[in-house]
Amino acid sequence: MNRIAGDQIEEIKSRVSIVDVIGQYVSLKKKGAHFVGLCPFHNEKTPSFTVNEEKGVFHCFGCGAGGDVFTFLMKIKGADFNEVLIYLAGISGVSLVNINKNKDVPGYYEINKMSSDYFRELLLSDSEGKKALEYLKTDRKLSMQTIDDYNIGYASKSWDGLLSFLKARNASLNPAFDIGLIIKKQKTDGYYDRFRGRIMFPINDVRGHIIAFSGRTFYNEEPKYLNSPDSTIYKKGMTLYGIDVARAEASKKGFIIFVEGFLDAIVMHQYGFKNTVATAGTAVSTFHINTVSKLVRDGVFIFDGDEAGEKASIRALDIIIDSPIEGRIVRLPEGYDPDTFLQKYGKDSMDKLVNNAGSLFEFYVKKRLEQSGKNTANRLKVLDEIVSIIQKIKTYPIKQELYIKKLEELSGISGTTIKKSFKKDAINNTRKGLPSGRNSDYIKDAELTLLAIVVEHPGIVRKLFNDGIVKMLTDPYVASSISHINTLYENGVRDIKTEFFHGQKEEKVNSVVSVAMLKELKESDIEELLEKSLKKIIKTFYVDEQKQLSIEIGKATLNGNSDILNELLKKKKELAVIQRQFL
């Protein structure tokens, strides 16, 4: 982070009360050293949302959301860091220096806006464009209001229509080339238009800036949709069409709707389902889920009623399984998509489907158990598959418990048996650096205490790496947090609390740091707490190493490999000597 910006952040935090800011959105009550209230990011009846004024941090013990005043406003408003920085500077009276308010702009947004206006004018006044307009109104049943609201346009069949328009306005062609509006000729100098003879849909980011276009063929050419290539301001796998409109409506309604096509999203909006977004020609991604989880905790996926729709639902479940989003599914009748369904059956019918949408996980389990039939081998294979999906939930234990109970209900397999199957892979997961069965309260508390100490005393972080302690941690997010603190410290940052939450994007890391920062540490006890925490971490590591060696020794014994067996037994004795130091 820019050092000047870091100083400004520190000054803003010193002038702004995190309790006052969050108190505008959450009713907070004093409880000991903290303030508590109902979390604004998920539905709860018992307050688990905690704010600490002195440390300038918040954490929800229900959904895991955490961070500082900047993180909170970015999450609650769906805003980016610069927007929040400017807002907080305004209310705190801090004068910002060297802040680029439009950090992504070497002319990209302007050239996209100019091009959108050009496409828009062609749709309304050009002879080809008027045919496209009639198609939108008659065949796709879009109202003129909707066409206006979404700035739908038309690109002429000419090879240089947009190019000539830009040249006539003395616009720089470099930005247009960088973001893929024009393409360089291969054999001669010059450019030509990427989009020709297509209905043009501007793609906006969450703030409403045009970042790309999708062109739908109007002359039955392939591909049906042609999208802008990835660029500095547009990443296809990280973009949700309609998010600029949907974010406010989703926050009001408490859920967001996912569809697969741009026109599907537009038609959904036209019928009043403005909390709808569409993926930009890709499957739902982790980034998409991270984006919407800042707004809601409930996602409704509307898939076509065919095999492709079924596969899409399985991919979606895999993405949301270890996220705060609870997925629900709407299966449309075969042969229908949201657009055609709404045109035939209307808003009320779609309302019923959305309101009655069932759990995506439950749909998946029922479908797979049905497919497994009565064959025992098939059923075992399917159950293993389902259990492996549940086991992917590492961050949301309540969600995992609910899914275990649902599988128990649908399959007849007891929850205890399902959990036992988790334990079989506990040591293997440890080897992969994942949280496992050993990640008990005992070791969790030790690691969180260590992290809390590192936040306050980052000077010790280098020793933790040199001594190999970081590699012994069971929680990957604690390890990631300490690694990030190390990077900040090496870059000259000494007040970790000021800048930690702004240098990385992983919400789970923010969560583990915020909960660690809520720990009450007395300065006089730091050395003793550090020693105890390190002892617990090292002891647990070597206990696990012993368990793993025992497994490997068993395998070597069965295989009759004496050389490997002797080597393993020797290593086990050496580890036992080290382990006794920590018992």
Coordinates of C-alpha atoms in Angstrom, one line a residue:
M1 CA 0.0 0.0 0.0
N2 CA 1.1 3.5 -0.7
R3 CA 2.8 4.9 2.4
I4 CA 1.0 8.3 2.2
A5 CA -2.3 6.4 1.9
G6 CA -1.3 4.3 4.9
D7 CA -0.7 7.5 7.0
Q8 CA -4.1 8.9 5.9
I9 CA -5.9 5.6 6.8
E10 CA -4.3 5.8 10.3
E11 CA -5.3 9.4 10.7
I12 CA -8.9 8.7 9.5
K13 CA -9.2 5.8 12.0
S14 CA -8.0 7.9 14.8
R15 CA -10.7 10.5 14.1
V16 CA -13.6 8.1 13.2
S17 CA -15.4 6.0 15.8
I18 CA -16.0 2.5 14.3
V19 CA -18.9 2.2 16.8
D20 CA -20.6 5.4 15.5
V21 CA -20.2 4.4 11.9
I22 CA -21.4 0.8 12.3
G23 CA -24.1 2.1 14.7
Q24 CA -25.8 3.8 11.7
Y25 CA -26.5 0.3 10.3
V26 CA -26.6 -1.9 13.4
S27 CA -28.3 -1.3 16.8
L28 CA -25.3 -1.8 19.2
K29 CA -25.4 -2.4 22.9
K30 CA -22.4 -2.2 25.3
K31 CA -21.3 -5.5 26.7
G32 CA -18.1 -5.5 28.7
A33 CA -15.3 -4.2 26.5
H34 CA -17.3 -4.7 23.3
F35 CA -20.5 -3.6 21.6
V36 CA -22.8 -6.3 20.3
G37 CA -25.8 -6.4 17.9
L38 CA -27.6 -8.4 15.2
C39 CA -25.4 -9.0 12.2
P40 CA -26.4 -7.0 9.1
F41 CA -24.8 -9.6 6.8
H42 CA -26.9 -12.7 7.8
N43 CA -30.2 -13.4 9.5
E44 CA -29.9 -14.1 13.2
K45 CA -32.1 -13.8 16.3
T46 CA -29.3 -13.8 18.9
P47 CA -26.7 -11.1 18.6
S48 CA -23.3 -12.4 17.5
F49 CA -22.0 -9.3 15.8
T50 CA -19.2 -7.7 18.0
V51 CA -17.4 -4.4 17.7
N52 CA -14.4 -3.3 19.7
E53 CA -13.9 0.5 19.7
E54 CA -10.3 0.5 21.1
K55 CA -9.0 -2.0 18.5
G56 CA -11.2 -0.6 15.7
V57 CA -12.4 -4.0 14.6
F58 CA -15.7 -5.9 14.1
H59 CA -16.4 -9.7 13.9
C60 CA -19.5 -11.7 13.6
F61 CA -19.3 -15.1 15.4
G62 CA -22.2 -16.3 13.3
C63 CA -21.2 -15.8 9.7
G64 CA -17.5 -15.0 10.2
A65 CA -17.6 -11.5 8.7
G66 CA -14.8 -9.3 10.1
G67 CA -12.5 -6.4 9.5
D68 CA -12.2 -2.7 10.3
V69 CA -14.4 0.3 9.6
F70 CA -13.3 0.4 5.9
T71 CA -14.1 -3.3 5.5
F72 CA -17.5 -2.9 7.0
L73 CA -18.5 0.0 4.7
M74 CA -17.1 -1.7 1.6
K75 CA -19.2 -4.8 2.5
I76 CA -22.4 -3.0 3.6
K77 CA -22.4 -0.5 0.7
G78 CA -20.9 -2.8 -2.0
A79 CA -18.3 0.0 -2.6
D80 CA -14.6 -0.2 -3.4
F81 CA -11.8 0.9 -1.1
N82 CA -11.3 4.3 -2.8
E83 CA -15.0 5.2 -2.5
V84 CA -15.0 4.4 1.2
L85 CA -11.7 6.2 1.8
I86 CA -13.1 9.3 0.2
Y87 CA -16.3 9.0 2.2
L88 CA -14.5 8.6 5.6
A89 CA -12.0 11.3 4.7
G90 CA -15.0 13.6 4.2
I91 CA -16.7 12.9 7.5
S92 CA -13.4 12.9 9.5
G93 CA -12.0 16.1 7.9
V94 CA -8.8 14.4 6.6
S95 CA -7.4 16.0 3.5
L96 CA -6.5 13.2 1.0
V97 CA -3.2 13.4 -0.9
N98 CA -2.2 11.3 -3.9
I99 CA -5.5 9.5 -4.1
N100 CA -6.4 8.5 -7.7
K101 CA -10.2 8.6 -7.7
N102 CA -10.4 6.7 -11.0
K103 CA -7.6 4.2 -10.7
D104 CA -8.5 2.2 -13.7
V105 CA -8.8 5.0 -16.2
P106 CA -6.3 5.5 -19.0
G107 CA -9.4 6.4 -21.1
Y108 CA -11.1 3.0 -20.9
Y109 CA -14.4 4.0 -19.3
E110 CA -14.7 7.1 -21.5
I111 CA -14.1 5.1 -24.7
N112 CA -16.7 2.6 -23.6
K113 CA -19.2 5.3 -22.9
M114 CA -18.6 6.9 -26.2
S115 CA -18.9 3.6 -28.0
S116 CA -22.2 2.8 -26.1
D117 CA -23.6 6.1 -27.2
Y118 CA -22.7 5.3 -30.8
F119 CA -24.3 1.9 -30.7
R120 CA -27.4 3.4 -29.0
E121 CA -27.8 6.0 -31.8
L122 CA -27.5 3.3 -34.5
L123 CA -30.3 1.2 -32.8
L124 CA -32.6 4.2 -32.9
S125 CA -31.8 5.9 -36.2
D126 CA -30.0 3.5 -38.6
S127 CA -32.0 1.4 -41.0
E128 CA -30.3 -1.8 -39.8
G129 CA -30.6 -0.8 -36.2
K130 CA -34.3 -0.2 -36.5
K131 CA -34.7 -3.8 -37.6
A132 CA -32.8 -4.9 -34.5
L133 CA -35.0 -2.6 -32.4
E134 CA -38.1 -4.2 -33.8
Y135 CA -36.7 -7.6 -33.1
L136 CA -36.1 -6.6 -29.4
K137 CA -39.6 -5.2 -29.0
T138 CA -41.6 -7.8 -31.0
D139 CA -39.6 -11.1 -30.7
R140 CA -38.0 -10.6 -27.3
K141 CA -40.9 -8.5 -25.8
L142 CA -38.6 -5.9 -24.4
S143 CA -40.3 -2.6 -23.5
M144 CA -38.8 0.7 -24.8
Q145 CA -38.2 1.6 -21.1
T146 CA -36.1 -1.6 -20.6
I147 CA -34.1 -0.9 -23.8
D148 CA -33.4 2.6 -22.6
D149 CA -32.6 1.5 -19.0
Y150 CA -30.0 -1.0 -20.2
N151 CA -28.6 1.2 -23.0
I152 CA -29.0 -1.6 -25.6
G153 CA -27.5 -0.6 -28.9
Y154 CA -26.6 -2.0 -32.3
A155 CA -23.2 -2.4 -34.2
S156 CA -23.5 -2.0 -37.9
K157 CA -22.3 -4.6 -40.4
S158 CA -19.6 -2.2 -41.5
W159 CA -16.0 -3.2 -40.8
D160 CA -15.1 0.3 -39.6
G161 CA -18.3 1.9 -38.4
L162 CA -17.1 2.4 -34.8
L163 CA -13.6 3.1 -35.9
S164 CA -14.7 6.0 -38.2
F165 CA -16.9 7.3 -35.4
L166 CA -14.0 7.4 -32.9
K167 CA -11.6 9.0 -35.5
A168 CA -14.2 11.7 -36.3
R169 CA -14.2 12.7 -32.6
N170 CA -10.4 12.6 -32.4
A171 CA -10.6 9.9 -29.8
S172 CA -7.4 8.0 -29.0
L173 CA -7.5 4.5 -30.6
N174 CA -5.1 3.0 -28.0
P175 CA -7.7 2.5 -25.3
A176 CA -10.2 1.1 -27.9
F177 CA -7.6 -1.4 -29.0
D178 CA -6.5 -2.3 -25.4
I179 CA -10.1 -3.3 -24.4
G180 CA -10.9 -5.0 -27.6
L181 CA -13.4 -2.7 -29.3
I182 CA -11.1 -2.6 -32.4
I183 CA -8.6 -5.2 -33.7
K184 CA -5.4 -4.6 -35.6
K185 CA -5.2 -5.7 -39.2
Q186 CA -2.7 -8.5 -39.8
K187 CA -1.4 -7.8 -43.3
T188 CA -1.7 -4.0 -43.4
D189 CA -1.7 -1.1 -41.0
G190 CA -4.8 0.0 -39.3
Y191 CA -7.8 -1.5 -37.4
Y192 CA -11.2 -2.8 -37.9
D193 CA -14.3 -3.2 -35.6
R194 CA -14.6 -6.3 -33.4
F195 CA -18.5 -6.1 -33.2
R196 CA -20.3 -6.0 -36.5
G197 CA -24.0 -6.7 -37.2
R198 CA -24.8 -7.4 -33.6
I199 CA -27.2 -6.2 -30.9
M200 CA -24.9 -4.6 -28.2
F201 CA -25.4 -5.1 -24.5
P202 CA -23.1 -2.9 -22.4
I203 CA -21.7 -4.7 -19.3
N204 CA -21.4 -2.6 -16.2
D205 CA -19.3 -3.1 -13.1
V206 CA -20.9 -2.7 -9.6
R207 CA -20.5 1.1 -9.7
G208 CA -22.3 1.4 -13.1
H209 CA -19.2 2.0 -15.3
I210 CA -19.3 0.3 -18.7
I211 CA -16.4 -2.2 -18.6
A212 CA -17.2 -4.4 -21.7
F213 CA -19.8 -5.3 -24.3
S214 CA -21.6 -8.4 -25.3
G215 CA -22.8 -8.5 -28.9
R216 CA -25.7 -10.9 -29.9
T217 CA -25.9 -11.9 -33.5
F218 CA -28.8 -10.6 -35.5
Y219 CA -28.0 -12.5 -38.6
N220 CA -27.7 -16.1 -37.3
E221 CA -24.0 -16.0 -37.3
E222 CA -21.6 -17.8 -34.9
P223 CA -20.9 -17.3 -32.2
K224 CA -24.4 -16.4 -30.9
Y225 CA -22.8 -14.0 -28.4
L226 CA -19.4 -12.3 -28.9
N227 CA -18.0 -10.8 -25.7
S228 CA -15.2 -8.2 -25.2
P229 CA -11.9 -9.9 -24.4
D230 CA -10.5 -9.8 -20.9
S231 CA -8.8 -6.5 -20.2
T232 CA -7.5 -4.3 -17.3
I233 CA -11.1 -3.4 -16.4
Y234 CA -12.9 -6.5 -17.4
K235 CA -12.5 -10.1 -16.3
K236 CA -15.1 -12.5 -17.7
G237 CA -14.9 -14.9 -14.8
M238 CA -15.2 -12.1 -12.3
T239 CA -18.1 -10.2 -13.8
L240 CA -21.8 -10.4 -13.1
Y241 CA -24.1 -8.8 -15.6
G242 CA -26.8 -6.6 -13.9
I243 CA -24.9 -6.4 -10.5
D244 CA -25.1 -2.6 -10.6
V245 CA -28.9 -2.8 -10.6
A246 CA -29.3 -6.0 -8.6
R247 CA -27.2 -5.1 -5.5
A248 CA -29.6 -2.6 -4.0
E249 CA -32.7 -4.8 -4.7
A250 CA -30.9 -8.0 -3.4
S251 CA -30.1 -6.3 -0.1
K252 CA -33.8 -5.3 0.2
K253 CA -35.2 -8.8 -0.6
G254 CA -32.4 -10.8 1.1
F255 CA -31.5 -12.9 -1.8
I256 CA -30.0 -12.8 -5.3
I257 CA -31.1 -14.7 -8.4
F258 CA -28.5 -16.2 -10.8
V259 CA -29.4 -16.9 -14.5
E260 CA -27.2 -17.8 -17.4
G261 CA -27.9 -15.3 -20.1
F262 CA -27.9 -11.5 -20.5
L263 CA -31.3 -11.4 -22.0
D264 CA -32.6 -13.6 -19.3
A265 CA -31.4 -11.1 -16.7
I266 CA -32.9 -8.2 -18.6
V267 CA -36.3 -9.8 -18.9
M268 CA -36.2 -10.8 -15.3
H269 CA -35.6 -7.2 -14.4
Q270 CA -38.4 -6.1 -16.7
Y271 CA -40.8 -8.4 -14.8
G272 CA -39.7 -6.9 -11.5
F273 CA -37.0 -9.4 -10.5
K274 CA -34.4 -6.7 -10.3
N275 CA -32.3 -8.8 -7.9
T276 CA -31.1 -10.9 -10.8
V277 CA -27.6 -11.3 -12.2
A278 CA -26.2 -13.3 -15.1
T279 CA -22.7 -14.8 -15.5
A280 CA -20.8 -13.4 -18.5
G281 CA -20.8 -16.6 -20.5
T282 CA -19.1 -18.6 -17.8
A283 CA -20.1 -20.9 -14.9
V284 CA -20.7 -19.4 -11.5
S285 CA -17.2 -18.8 -10.0
T286 CA -15.8 -18.3 -6.5
F287 CA -15.3 -14.7 -7.2
H288 CA -19.0 -14.3 -8.2
I289 CA -20.0 -15.9 -4.8
N290 CA -17.6 -13.7 -2.9
T291 CA -19.1 -10.6 -4.6
V292 CA -22.7 -11.4 -3.8
S293 CA -21.9 -12.7 -0.2
K294 CA -21.1 -9.0 0.6
L295 CA -24.8 -8.3 -0.1
V296 CA -26.8 -11.4 0.9
R297 CA -26.6 -14.9 2.3
D298 CA -29.2 -16.5 0.0
G299 CA -28.8 -17.3 -3.7
V300 CA -31.5 -18.7 -6.0
F301 CA -30.1 -20.4 -9.1
I302 CA -32.5 -20.7 -12.1
F303 CA -31.4 -23.3 -14.6
D304 CA -32.9 -24.7 -17.7
G305 CA -34.8 -27.9 -17.3
D306 CA -32.4 -30.0 -19.3
E307 CA -29.2 -32.0 -18.7
A308 CA -27.0 -28.9 -19.1
G309 CA -29.0 -27.2 -16.4
E310 CA -28.5 -30.1 -14.1
K311 CA -24.8 -30.1 -14.6
A312 CA -24.7 -26.3 -14.0
S313 CA -26.5 -26.9 -10.7
I314 CA -23.9 -29.4 -9.6
R315 CA -21.1 -26.9 -10.5
A316 CA -22.8 -24.2 -8.6
L317 CA -23.1 -26.4 -5.5
D318 CA -19.4 -27.1 -5.6
I319 CA -18.6 -23.4 -5.7
I320 CA -21.0 -22.3 -2.8
I321 CA -20.4 -25.3 -0.5
D322 CA -17.8 -23.6 1.6
S323 CA -19.3 -20.2 1.5
P324 CA -21.8 -18.2 3.5
I325 CA -24.3 -18.5 0.6
E326 CA -27.1 -21.0 1.0
G327 CA -28.1 -22.0 -2.5
R328 CA -31.6 -22.7 -3.7
I329 CA -32.6 -24.0 -7.1
V330 CA -35.4 -23.4 -9.5
R331 CA -35.8 -26.0 -12.3
L332 CA -37.7 -24.7 -15.2
P333 CA -39.8 -27.0 -17.5
E334 CA -37.8 -28.6 -20.2
G335 CA -37.4 -26.4 -23.2
Y336 CA -37.8 -23.1 -21.2
D337 CA -35.4 -20.5 -20.0
P338 CA -36.3 -17.5 -17.8
D339 CA -37.1 -15.3 -20.8
T340 CA -39.5 -17.8 -22.5
F341 CA -41.0 -18.9 -19.2
L342 CA -41.9 -15.4 -18.2
Q343 CA -43.3 -14.6 -21.7
K344 CA -45.6 -17.6 -21.5
Y345 CA -46.6 -17.9 -17.8
G346 CA -45.9 -14.4 -16.5
K347 CA -44.6 -12.9 -13.3
D348 CA -46.9 -14.7 -10.8
S349 CA -45.8 -18.1 -11.9
M350 CA -42.1 -17.2 -11.7
D351 CA -42.8 -15.7 -8.3
K352 CA -44.1 -19.0 -7.1
L353 CA -41.1 -20.9 -8.4
V354 CA -38.7 -18.5 -6.8
N355 CA -40.5 -18.4 -3.4
N356 CA -40.7 -22.2 -3.4
A357 CA -37.2 -22.8 -4.5
G358 CA -35.7 -25.7 -2.6
S359 CA -32.2 -26.3 -1.2
L360 CA -29.6 -26.9 -4.0
F361 CA -27.8 -29.4 -1.7
E362 CA -31.1 -31.3 -1.1
F363 CA -31.9 -31.4 -4.8
Y364 CA -28.4 -32.7 -5.5
V365 CA -28.6 -35.4 -2.8
K366 CA -32.0 -36.6 -3.9
K367 CA -31.0 -36.7 -7.6
R368 CA -27.7 -38.6 -7.0
L369 CA -29.4 -41.1 -4.6
E370 CA -32.2 -41.7 -7.2
Q371 CA -29.5 -42.2 -9.9
S372 CA -27.7 -44.7 -7.7
G373 CA -30.6 -47.1 -7.8
K374 CA -30.7 -50.2 -5.6
N375 CA -27.2 -51.4 -6.5
T376 CA -25.1 -51.3 -3.3
A377 CA -21.8 -50.5 -5.1
N378 CA -23.4 -47.6 -6.9
R379 CA -25.0 -46.3 -3.7
L380 CA -21.7 -46.5 -1.8
K381 CA -20.0 -44.6 -4.5
V382 CA -22.7 -41.9 -4.6
L383 CA -22.7 -41.6 -0.8
D384 CA -18.9 -41.2 -0.8
E385 CA -19.2 -38.5 -3.4
I386 CA -21.8 -36.6 -1.3
V387 CA -19.8 -37.0 1.9
S388 CA -16.7 -35.6 0.2
I389 CA -18.7 -32.5 -0.8
I390 CA -19.9 -32.0 2.8
Q391 CA -16.4 -32.4 4.0
K392 CA -15.3 -29.4 1.8
I393 CA -17.1 -27.2 4.3
K394 CA -14.2 -26.0 6.5
T395 CA -15.3 -22.5 7.5
Y396 CA -19.0 -22.8 8.4
P397 CA -19.5 -25.7 10.9
I398 CA -23.2 -24.9 11.5
K399 CA -23.8 -25.3 7.7
Q400 CA -21.9 -28.6 7.7
E401 CA -23.9 -29.9 10.6
L402 CA -27.2 -29.0 8.8
Y403 CA -26.0 -30.8 5.7
I404 CA -25.0 -33.9 7.7
K405 CA -28.5 -34.0 9.2
K406 CA -30.1 -33.6 5.8
L407 CA -28.0 -36.4 4.3
E408 CA -29.0 -38.6 7.4
E409 CA -32.7 -37.8 6.7
L410 CA -32.5 -38.6 3.0
S411 CA -30.1 -41.6 3.1
G412 CA -30.8 -43.3 6.4
I413 CA -27.1 -43.2 7.2
S414 CA -26.6 -41.9 10.8
G415 CA -24.9 -38.6 11.3
T416 CA -22.3 -40.3 13.5
T417 CA -21.3 -42.6 10.7
I418 CA -21.1 -39.7 8.3
K419 CA -18.8 -37.9 10.7
K420 CA -16.6 -41.0 11.2
S421 CA -16.0 -41.1 7.5
F422 CA -14.5 -37.5 7.9
K423 CA -12.1 -38.8 10.5
K424 CA -10.6 -41.3 8.1
D425 CA -9.2 -38.4 6.0
A426 CA -8.2 -36.2 8.9
I427 CA -4.4 -37.0 8.8
N428 CA -4.4 -36.9 5.0
N429 CA -6.0 -33.4 5.1
T430 CA -3.3 -32.3 7.6
R431 CA -0.6 -33.3 5.1
K432 CA -2.3 -31.1 2.5
G433 CA -2.4 -28.1 4.9
L434 CA -6.1 -28.2 5.5
P435 CA -8.0 -28.0 8.8
S436 CA -8.7 -31.4 10.2
G437 CA -10.2 -33.3 13.1
R438 CA -7.2 -32.3 15.2
N439 CA -8.1 -28.7 14.9
S440 CA -9.8 -28.7 18.3
D441 CA -10.5 -25.8 20.6
Y442 CA -7.1 -26.6 22.2
I443 CA -5.0 -25.9 19.1
K444 CA -7.4 -23.2 17.6
D445 CA -7.0 -21.1 20.8
A446 CA -3.2 -21.4 20.7
E447 CA -3.0 -20.4 17.0
L448 CA -5.4 -17.5 17.5
T449 CA -3.5 -16.3 20.5
L450 CA -0.3 -16.5 18.5
L451 CA -1.9 -14.5 15.7
A452 CA -3.2 -11.9 18.2
I453 CA 0.3 -11.5 19.5
V454 CA 1.8 -11.1 16.0
V455 CA -0.7 -8.4 15.2
E456 CA 0.5 -6.4 18.2
H457 CA 4.1 -7.4 17.9
P458 CA 4.9 -8.0 14.3
G459 CA 8.6 -7.9 15.0
I460 CA 8.5 -11.6 16.0
V461 CA 7.1 -12.8 12.7
R462 CA 10.5 -13.4 11.0
K463 CA 11.5 -15.8 13.8
L464 CA 8.3 -17.8 13.4
F465 CA 9.3 -18.4 9.8
N466 CA 12.9 -19.1 10.6
D467 CA 11.9 -21.6 13.3
G468 CA 9.4 -23.4 11.0
I469 CA 6.4 -22.5 13.2
V470 CA 4.3 -21.2 10.4
K471 CA 4.5 -24.6 8.6
M472 CA 3.2 -26.3 11.8
L473 CA -0.1 -24.3 11.9
T474 CA -3.3 -26.3 11.4
D475 CA -5.4 -23.4 10.2
P476 CA -4.4 -22.2 6.7
Y477 CA -6.1 -18.8 7.3
V478 CA -4.0 -18.2 10.4
A479 CA -0.9 -19.2 8.3
S480 CA -2.0 -16.8 5.5
S481 CA -2.6 -14.0 7.9
I482 CA 0.9 -14.4 9.4
S483 CA 2.4 -14.5 5.9
H484 CA 0.6 -11.3 5.0
I485 CA 1.8 -9.6 8.2
N486 CA 5.3 -10.6 7.3
T487 CA 5.0 -9.0 3.9
L488 CA 3.6 -5.8 5.4
Y489 CA 6.4 -5.7 8.1
E490 CA 9.1 -6.2 5.5
N491 CA 7.6 -3.3 3.5
G492 CA 8.0 -1.0 6.5
V493 CA 4.5 -1.2 8.0
R494 CA 4.7 -1.3 11.8
D495 CA 1.0 -0.6 12.7
I496 CA -0.5 -3.8 11.3
K497 CA -4.0 -3.0 12.6
T498 CA -4.1 0.1 10.4
E499 CA -3.3 -1.6 7.1
F500 CA -3.9 -5.3 7.4
F501 CA -7.4 -5.5 6.0
H502 CA -6.7 -3.4 2.9
G503 CA -3.8 -5.4 1.5
Q504 CA -5.6 -8.6 0.7
K505 CA -9.0 -9.7 -0.5
E506 CA -9.7 -13.1 1.2
E507 CA -12.7 -12.7 3.6
K508 CA -11.8 -15.8 5.5
V509 CA -8.4 -14.3 6.4
N510 CA -10.1 -11.0 7.5
S511 CA -12.4 -13.2 9.6
V512 CA -9.6 -15.0 11.5
V513 CA -7.6 -11.8 12.1
S514 CA -10.6 -9.9 13.4
V515 CA -11.5 -12.7 15.9
A516 CA -7.9 -12.9 17.0
M517 CA -7.8 -9.1 17.5
L518 CA -10.8 -9.3 19.8
K519 CA -8.7 -11.4 22.3
E520 CA -7.9 -9.5 25.5
L521 CA -4.1 -9.6 25.9
K522 CA -2.3 -8.0 28.8
E523 CA 1.1 -6.6 27.8
S524 CA 2.6 -8.1 31.0
D525 CA 1.5 -11.6 30.0
I526 CA 2.7 -11.5 26.3
E527 CA 5.9 -13.5 26.8
E528 CA 4.1 -16.2 28.9
L529 CA 1.2 -16.4 26.4
L530 CA 3.6 -16.7 23.5
E531 CA 5.6 -19.5 25.1
K532 CA 2.4 -21.4 25.9
S533 CA 0.9 -21.0 22.5
L534 CA 4.1 -22.1 20.7
K535 CA 4.4 -25.1 23.0
K536 CA 0.9 -26.2 22.1
I537 CA 1.4 -25.7 18.4
I538 CA 4.7 -27.6 18.4
K539 CA 3.4 -30.4 20.5
T540 CA 0.3 -30.9 18.3
F541 CA 2.5 -30.9 15.2
Y542 CA 4.7 -33.7 16.5
V543 CA 1.8 -35.8 17.8
D544 CA 0.4 -35.6 14.3
E545 CA 3.8 -36.5 12.8
Q546 CA 3.9 -39.6 15.0
K547 CA 0.4 -40.6 13.9
Q548 CA 1.3 -40.2 10.2
L549 CA 4.5 -42.2 10.7
S550 CA 2.5 -45.0 12.5
I551 CA 0.3 -45.3 9.4
E552 CA 3.4 -45.4 7.1
I553 CA 5.1 -48.0 9.3
G554 CA 1.9 -50.1 9.1
K555 CA 2.0 -49.9 5.3
A556 CA 5.7 -50.8 5.1
T557 CA 5.2 -53.7 7.4
L558 CA 2.4 -55.1 5.2
N559 CA 4.5 -54.6 2.1
G560 CA 7.5 -56.3 3.7
N561 CA 9.8 -53.5 2.8
S562 CA 12.4 -53.7 5.6
D563 CA 14.7 -50.9 4.4
I564 CA 11.8 -48.3 4.5
L565 CA 10.5 -49.8 7.7
N566 CA 13.8 -49.4 9.5
E567 CA 14.2 -45.8 8.3
L568 CA 10.6 -45.0 9.5
L569 CA 11.2 -46.6 12.9
K570 CA 14.4 -44.6 13.3
K571 CA 12.6 -41.4 12.5
K572 CA 9.7 -42.3 14.9
K573 CA 12.2 -42.7 17.8
E574 CA 13.8 -39.3 16.9
L575 CA 10.4 -37.7 16.9
A576 CA 9.5 -39.3 20.2
V577 CA 12.5 -37.7 21.9
I578 CA 11.5 -34.2 20.5
Q579 CA 7.9 -34.8 21.4
R580 CA 8.7 -35.6 25.1
Q581 CA 10.0 -32.0 25.5
F582 CA 6.5 -30.7 25.0
L583 CA 4.4 -33.2 27.0

